[in-house]
mmCIF file of C-alpha atoms in Angstrom:
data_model
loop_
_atom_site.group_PDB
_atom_site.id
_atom_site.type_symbol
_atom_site.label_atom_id
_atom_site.label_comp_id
_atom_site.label_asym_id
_atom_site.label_seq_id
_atom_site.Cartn_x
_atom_site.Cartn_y
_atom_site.Cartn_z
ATOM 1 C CA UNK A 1 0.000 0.000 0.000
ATOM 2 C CA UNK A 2 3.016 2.438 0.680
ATOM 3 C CA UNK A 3 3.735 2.596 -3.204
ATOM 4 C CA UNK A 4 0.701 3.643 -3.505
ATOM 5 C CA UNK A 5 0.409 6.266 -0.895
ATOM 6 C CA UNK A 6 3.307 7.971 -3.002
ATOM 7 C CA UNK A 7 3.141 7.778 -6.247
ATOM 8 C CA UNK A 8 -0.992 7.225 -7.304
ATOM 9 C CA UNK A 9 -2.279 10.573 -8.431
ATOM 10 C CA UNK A 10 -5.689 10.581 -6.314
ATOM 11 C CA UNK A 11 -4.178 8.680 -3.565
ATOM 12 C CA UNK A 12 -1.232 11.565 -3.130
ATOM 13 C CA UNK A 13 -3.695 14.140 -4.145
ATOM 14 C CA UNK A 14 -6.032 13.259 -1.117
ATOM 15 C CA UNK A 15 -3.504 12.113 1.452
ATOM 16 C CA UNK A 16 -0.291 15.004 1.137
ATOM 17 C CA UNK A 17 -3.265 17.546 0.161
ATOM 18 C CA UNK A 18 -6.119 16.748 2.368
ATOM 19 C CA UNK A 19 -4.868 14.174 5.724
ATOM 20 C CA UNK A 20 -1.097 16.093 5.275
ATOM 21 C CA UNK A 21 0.646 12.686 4.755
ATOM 22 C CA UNK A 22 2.839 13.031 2.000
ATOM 23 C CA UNK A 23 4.547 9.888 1.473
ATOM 24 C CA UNK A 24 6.298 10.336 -1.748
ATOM 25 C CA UNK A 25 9.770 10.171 -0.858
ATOM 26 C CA UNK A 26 10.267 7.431 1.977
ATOM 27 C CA UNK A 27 13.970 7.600 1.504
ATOM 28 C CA UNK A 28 14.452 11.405 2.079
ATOM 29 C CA UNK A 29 12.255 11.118 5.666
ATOM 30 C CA UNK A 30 14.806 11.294 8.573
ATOM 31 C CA UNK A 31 13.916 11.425 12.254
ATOM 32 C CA UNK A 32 15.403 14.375 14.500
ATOM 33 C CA UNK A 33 18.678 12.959 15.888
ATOM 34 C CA UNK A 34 18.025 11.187 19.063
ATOM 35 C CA UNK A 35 14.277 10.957 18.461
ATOM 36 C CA UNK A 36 13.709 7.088 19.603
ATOM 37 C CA UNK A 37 11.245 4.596 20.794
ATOM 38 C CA UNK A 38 11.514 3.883 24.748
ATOM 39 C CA UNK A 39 11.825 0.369 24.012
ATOM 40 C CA UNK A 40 15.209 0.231 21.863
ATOM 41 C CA UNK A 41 12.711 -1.399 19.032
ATOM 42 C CA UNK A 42 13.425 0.646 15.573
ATOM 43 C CA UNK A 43 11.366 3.603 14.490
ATOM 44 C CA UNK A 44 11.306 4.079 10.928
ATOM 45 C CA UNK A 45 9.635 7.386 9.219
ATOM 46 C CA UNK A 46 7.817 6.464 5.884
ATOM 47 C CA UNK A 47 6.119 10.275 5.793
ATOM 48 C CA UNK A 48 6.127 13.209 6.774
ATOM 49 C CA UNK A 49 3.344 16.380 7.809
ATOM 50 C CA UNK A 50 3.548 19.421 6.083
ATOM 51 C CA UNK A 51 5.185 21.167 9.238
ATOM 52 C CA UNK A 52 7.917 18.327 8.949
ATOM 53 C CA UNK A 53 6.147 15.810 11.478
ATOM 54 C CA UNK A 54 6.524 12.256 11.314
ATOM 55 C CA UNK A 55 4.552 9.188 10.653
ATOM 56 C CA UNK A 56 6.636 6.044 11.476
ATOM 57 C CA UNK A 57 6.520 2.123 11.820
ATOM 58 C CA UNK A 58 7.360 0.694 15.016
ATOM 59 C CA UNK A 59 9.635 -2.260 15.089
ATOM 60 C CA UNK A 60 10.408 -4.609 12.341
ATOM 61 C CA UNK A 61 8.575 -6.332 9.541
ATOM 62 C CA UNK A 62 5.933 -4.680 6.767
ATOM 63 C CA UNK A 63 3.000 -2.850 6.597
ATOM 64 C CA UNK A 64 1.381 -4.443 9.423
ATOM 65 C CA UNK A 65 3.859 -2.892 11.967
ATOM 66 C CA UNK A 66 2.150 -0.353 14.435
ATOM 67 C CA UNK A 67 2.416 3.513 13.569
ATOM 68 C CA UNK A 68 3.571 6.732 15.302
ATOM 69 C CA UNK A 69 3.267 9.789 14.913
ATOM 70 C CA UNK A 70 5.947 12.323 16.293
ATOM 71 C CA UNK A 71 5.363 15.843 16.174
ATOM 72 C CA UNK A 72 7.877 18.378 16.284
ATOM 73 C CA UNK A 73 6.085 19.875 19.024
ATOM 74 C CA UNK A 74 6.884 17.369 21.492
ATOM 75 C CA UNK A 75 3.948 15.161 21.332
ATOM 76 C CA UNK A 76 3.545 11.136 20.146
ATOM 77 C CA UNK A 77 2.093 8.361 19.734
ATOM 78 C CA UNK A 78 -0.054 5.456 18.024
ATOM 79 C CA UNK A 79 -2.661 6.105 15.163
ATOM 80 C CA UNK A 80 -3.117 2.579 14.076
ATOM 81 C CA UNK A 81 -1.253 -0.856 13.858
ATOM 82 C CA UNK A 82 -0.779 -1.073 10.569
ATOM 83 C CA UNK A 83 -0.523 1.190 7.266
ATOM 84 C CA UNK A 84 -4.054 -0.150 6.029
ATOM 85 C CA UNK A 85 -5.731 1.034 9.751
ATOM 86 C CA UNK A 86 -4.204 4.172 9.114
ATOM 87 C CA UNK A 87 -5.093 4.501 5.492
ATOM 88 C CA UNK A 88 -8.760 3.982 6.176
ATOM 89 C CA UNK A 89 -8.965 6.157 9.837
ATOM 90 C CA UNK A 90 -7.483 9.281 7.989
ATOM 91 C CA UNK A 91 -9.864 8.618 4.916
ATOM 92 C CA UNK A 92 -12.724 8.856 7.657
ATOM 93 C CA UNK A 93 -10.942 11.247 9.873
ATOM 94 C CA UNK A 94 -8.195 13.636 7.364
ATOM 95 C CA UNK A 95 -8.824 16.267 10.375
ATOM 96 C CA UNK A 96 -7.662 14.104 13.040
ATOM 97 C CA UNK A 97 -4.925 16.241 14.094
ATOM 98 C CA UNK A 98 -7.588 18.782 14.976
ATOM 99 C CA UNK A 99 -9.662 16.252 17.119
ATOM 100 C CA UNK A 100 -7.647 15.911 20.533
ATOM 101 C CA UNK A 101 -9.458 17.274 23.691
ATOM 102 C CA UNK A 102 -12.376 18.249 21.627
ATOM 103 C CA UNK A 103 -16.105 17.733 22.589
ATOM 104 C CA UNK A 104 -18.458 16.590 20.482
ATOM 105 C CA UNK A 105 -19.764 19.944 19.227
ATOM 106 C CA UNK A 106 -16.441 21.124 18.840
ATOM 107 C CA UNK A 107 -15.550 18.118 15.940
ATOM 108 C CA UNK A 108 -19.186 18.566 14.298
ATOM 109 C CA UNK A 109 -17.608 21.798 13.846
ATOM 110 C CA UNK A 110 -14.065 20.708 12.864
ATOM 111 C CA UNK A 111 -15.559 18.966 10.166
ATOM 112 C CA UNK A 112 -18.535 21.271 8.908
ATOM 113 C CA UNK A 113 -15.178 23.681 8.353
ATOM 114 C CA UNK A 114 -13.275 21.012 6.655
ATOM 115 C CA UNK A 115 -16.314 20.705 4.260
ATOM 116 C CA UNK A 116 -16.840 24.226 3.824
ATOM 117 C CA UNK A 117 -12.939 24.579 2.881
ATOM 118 C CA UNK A 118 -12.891 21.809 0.647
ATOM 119 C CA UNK A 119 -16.701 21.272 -0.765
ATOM 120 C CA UNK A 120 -15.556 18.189 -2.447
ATOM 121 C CA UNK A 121 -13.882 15.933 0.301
ATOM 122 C CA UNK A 122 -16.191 13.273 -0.207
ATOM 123 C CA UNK A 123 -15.495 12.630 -4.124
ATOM 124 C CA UNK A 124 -11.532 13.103 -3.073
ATOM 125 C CA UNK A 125 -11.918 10.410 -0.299
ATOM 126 C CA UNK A 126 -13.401 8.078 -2.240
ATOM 127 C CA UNK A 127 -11.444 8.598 -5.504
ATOM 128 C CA UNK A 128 -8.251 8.198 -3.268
ATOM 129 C CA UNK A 129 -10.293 4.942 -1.754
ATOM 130 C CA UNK A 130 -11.102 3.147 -4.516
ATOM 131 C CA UNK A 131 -7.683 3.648 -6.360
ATOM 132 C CA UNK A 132 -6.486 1.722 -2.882
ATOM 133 C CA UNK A 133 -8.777 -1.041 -3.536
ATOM 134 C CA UNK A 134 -11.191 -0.154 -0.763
ATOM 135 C CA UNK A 135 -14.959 0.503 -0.995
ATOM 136 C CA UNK A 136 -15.901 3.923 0.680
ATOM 137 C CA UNK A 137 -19.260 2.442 2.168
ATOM 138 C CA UNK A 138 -17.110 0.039 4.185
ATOM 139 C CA UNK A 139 -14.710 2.816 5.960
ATOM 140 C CA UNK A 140 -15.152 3.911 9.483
ATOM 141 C CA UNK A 141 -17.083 6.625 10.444
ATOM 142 C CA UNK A 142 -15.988 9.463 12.541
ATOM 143 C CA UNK A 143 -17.086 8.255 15.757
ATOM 144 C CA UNK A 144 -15.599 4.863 15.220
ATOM 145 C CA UNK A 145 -12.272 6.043 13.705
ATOM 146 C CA UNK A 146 -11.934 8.741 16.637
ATOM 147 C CA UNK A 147 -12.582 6.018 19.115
ATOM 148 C CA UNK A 148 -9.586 4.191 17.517
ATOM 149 C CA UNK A 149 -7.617 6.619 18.208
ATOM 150 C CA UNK A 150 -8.075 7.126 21.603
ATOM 151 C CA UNK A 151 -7.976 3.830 22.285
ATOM 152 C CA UNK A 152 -4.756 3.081 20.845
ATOM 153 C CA UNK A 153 -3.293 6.289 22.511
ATOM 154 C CA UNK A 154 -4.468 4.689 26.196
ATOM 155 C CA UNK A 155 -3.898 0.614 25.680
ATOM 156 C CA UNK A 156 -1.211 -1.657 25.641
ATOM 157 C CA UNK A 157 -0.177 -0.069 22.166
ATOM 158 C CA UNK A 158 0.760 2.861 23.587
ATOM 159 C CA UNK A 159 2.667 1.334 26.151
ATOM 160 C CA UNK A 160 5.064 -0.296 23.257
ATOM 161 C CA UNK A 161 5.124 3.100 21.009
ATOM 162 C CA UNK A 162 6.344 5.202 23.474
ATOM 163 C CA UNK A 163 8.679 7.654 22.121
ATOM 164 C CA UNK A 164 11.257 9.457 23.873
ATOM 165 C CA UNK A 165 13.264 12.754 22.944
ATOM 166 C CA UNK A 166 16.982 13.498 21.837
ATOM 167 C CA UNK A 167 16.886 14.414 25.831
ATOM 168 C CA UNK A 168 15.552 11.295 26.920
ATOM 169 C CA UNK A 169 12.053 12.392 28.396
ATOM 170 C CA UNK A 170 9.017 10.788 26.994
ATOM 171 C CA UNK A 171 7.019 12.959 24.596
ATOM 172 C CA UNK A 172 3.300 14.065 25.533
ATOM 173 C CA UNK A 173 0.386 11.600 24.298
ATOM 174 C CA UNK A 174 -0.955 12.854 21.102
ATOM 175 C CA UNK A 175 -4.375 11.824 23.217
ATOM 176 C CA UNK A 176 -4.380 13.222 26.372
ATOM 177 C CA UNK A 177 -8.365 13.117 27.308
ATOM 178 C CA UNK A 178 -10.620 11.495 25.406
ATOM 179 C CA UNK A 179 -12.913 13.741 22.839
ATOM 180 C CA UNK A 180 -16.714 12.836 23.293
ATOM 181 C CA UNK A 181 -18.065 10.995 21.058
ATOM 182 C CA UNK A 182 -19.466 13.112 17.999
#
């Protein structure tokens, strides 16, 4: 699925424009010196944010290794375990970054400004889908994908993606307190 994630037209179109995952150039991704997991297991970047933030696997092995996200901000932590997880939260959720510590009302109004700002998010996301393979009826919705995310920020995942600084303190949680469910 990585290939695809960086070189398909509507896949890069929706993913580096829209979910600010732009995995076109794997190679050229490095991780701030020091940057590590807790563990000693290997942290690989595959993307990278706009602001220079990075998505990584966690340990060894394919696309069905856990990933991280590490923000230059001094937060991290788990989004899914596995690329395909990922792939199909941030086609329900390309806002996530927006959702932490939100209530309810707060993300109805996250998205209804995604939507406004980008009218036609829904024929991107499933363009980008179906040149994945996936159907768009069968993704997550908000509520579920969100949940995800929380979840895996405050279970045993967590626990084996923790990632520590060039300093060696642990980064903040990218999922502090739990956003109500929309």
């Amino acid at each position: 699925m990585l290939p695809l994630l960086g070189a398909d037209e509507e896949v890069v179109a929706f993913f580096a424009g829209v979910a600010d995952l732009d995995a076109t150039d794997p190679a050229g991704h490095e991780l701030e010196d020091g940057v590590r997991l807790a563990s000693g297991a290997r942290l690989e970047q595959f993307a990278r944010a706009a602001s220079g933030d990075a998505f990584c696997f966690v340990g060894e092995g394919g696309e069905e290794r856990p990933v991280v996200y590490v923000s230059l901000d001094g937060e991290a932590g788990p989004l899914s375990v596995g690329l395909p997880e990922l792939v199909r939260l941030f086609l329900a959720v390309p806002w996530w970054q927006d959702a932490p510590g939100r209530t309810a009302e707060e993300l109805r109004a996250v998205a209804d400004e995604y939507r406004e700002d980008m009218p036609d998010l829904d024929r991107r996301r499933d363009r980008a889908a179906r040149a994945l393979g996936l159907d768009p009826a069968g993704l997550p919705s908000v509520a579920v994908a969100l949940a995800r995310l929380v979840e895996l920020a405050r279970g045993p995942v967590a626990a084996a993606c923790r990632v520590v600084g060039y300093e060696g303190d642990p980064l903040d949680p990218l999922f502090g307190a739990a956003p109500d469910r929309p």
